């Protein structure tokens, strides 16, 4: 099964477009995309090679499908004879083609967009994290950024937590939902809610301080101070250094409560974390997790709220 990819690009400050720079270089953009497409092998993105494959790398239609766009749309981009691709689509192509940060910046420049500060584009998952996710298709795992936005999910993670990559705007942030939509807290027992709120607040404060007052985490914190008295109270306590324990209790509508270990892999350059959810072998929690993994994505209110 193909993992789910977020369509949300996070909070971004306004950027310079083609009329302020050199504009789109369609020929170079086409050559660059073609070269990156031919360098990616089917196995790199979880596709079977097949006995009749003659294409070097991926086919155009495969890139289109993995990026969430029509084959015709991608073909026009690669030919360089269509309108300028949106930033959202370029971001999806960067993930599909496993571009490095330098390559992603190059792609945006060729498409006529100014290259922003890298800390602003927190939606780009590094090739390293992509490769790890490729090998975790049967395990609940997700990549989230410093805003609490889920960028990638495996199908078992969607079964456990809901399809979080489908959320857009402010609601894509788990931190935003936690403080503005009480129903979103139904994933965890009520007696742990205050702890979660304090940890989310402390972590957002640390990120805001590290990235600066103009950063996306700082803007999210300002927004939540206006919307949530609870967040404002926690914020004014100036707590930092709070962390979740490795073990968390989750509530699922079909299997009930289960205790899972949360292993973290950090990418500090991208302000992203890969979280893998596991259960101790031979325990009832492991049996529940195995059952959840074969179910479809959660569709109850808490999962999508």
Coordinates of N, CA and C in Angstrom, one line a residue, residues 6-12 88 145 147-150 164-177 181 220 223:
X6 N 1.0 14.4 2.8 CA 0.3 15.6 3.1 C 0.2 16.5 1.9
X7 N -0.9 17.2 1.8 CA -1.1 18.2 0.8 C -0.9 19.6 1.4
X8 N -0.5 19.7 2.7 CA -0.4 20.9 3.4 C 1.0 21.4 3.5
X9 N 1.3 22.6 3.2 CA 2.7 23.1 3.2 C 3.0 24.0 4.4
X10 N 2.1 24.2 5.3 CA 2.5 24.9 6.5 C 2.3 26.4 6.4
X11 N 2.5 27.1 7.5 CA 2.4 28.6 7.5 C 3.7 29.2 6.9
X12 N 3.5 30.0 5.9 CA 4.7 30.6 5.2 C 4.5 32.1 5.0
X88 N 2.5 24.0 -4.2 CA 2.0 22.7 -3.6 C 2.4 21.5 -4.5
X145 N 6.2 17.9 11.5 CA 7.1 19.0 11.6 C 6.9 19.7 12.9
X147 N 5.4 22.3 13.7 CA 4.0 22.8 13.9 C 3.1 21.7 14.4
X148 N 3.5 20.5 14.4 CA 2.7 19.3 14.7 C 1.8 18.9 13.5
X149 N 2.3 19.2 12.3 CA 1.6 18.9 11.0 C 2.2 17.5 10.6
X150 N 1.3 16.6 10.3 CA 1.7 15.3 9.8 C 2.0 15.4 8.3
X164 N -4.4 12.0 8.9 CA -4.1 13.4 9.3 C -3.5 14.2 8.1
X165 N -2.9 13.6 7.1 CA -2.3 14.3 6.0 C -3.4 15.0 5.2
X166 N -4.6 14.6 5.3 CA -5.7 15.2 4.5 C -6.1 16.5 5.1
X167 N -5.7 16.9 6.3 CA -6.1 18.1 7.0 C -5.4 19.3 6.4
X168 N -6.0 20.4 6.3 CA -5.4 21.6 5.7 C -5.5 22.8 6.6
X169 N -4.8 23.9 6.2 CA -4.8 25.1 7.0 C -4.4 25.0 8.4
X170 N -4.9 25.8 9.3 CA -4.5 25.7 10.7 C -4.8 24.4 11.3
X171 N -5.9 23.8 10.9 CA -6.3 22.5 11.5 C -5.3 21.4 11.2
X172 N -4.4 21.5 10.3 CA -3.5 20.5 10.0 C -2.5 20.3 11.2
X173 N -2.4 21.3 12.0 CA -1.5 21.3 13.2 C -2.2 20.6 14.3
X174 N -1.6 19.5 14.8 CA -2.1 18.8 16.0 C -2.1 19.7 17.2
X175 N -1.2 20.6 17.3 CA -1.1 21.5 18.5 C -2.3 22.5 18.4
X176 N -2.6 23.0 17.2 CA -3.7 23.9 17.0 C -5.0 23.2 17.4
X177 N -5.2 22.0 16.9 CA -6.4 21.2 17.1 C -6.6 20.9 18.6
X181 N -10.1 22.5 19.5 CA -11.1 21.5 19.3 C -11.0 20.4 20.3
X220 N 2.2 30.6 15.1 CA 1.2 29.7 15.7 C 0.9 30.0 17.2
X223 N -1.2 33.0 17.6 CA -2.6 32.7 17.3 C -3.3 32.0 18.4

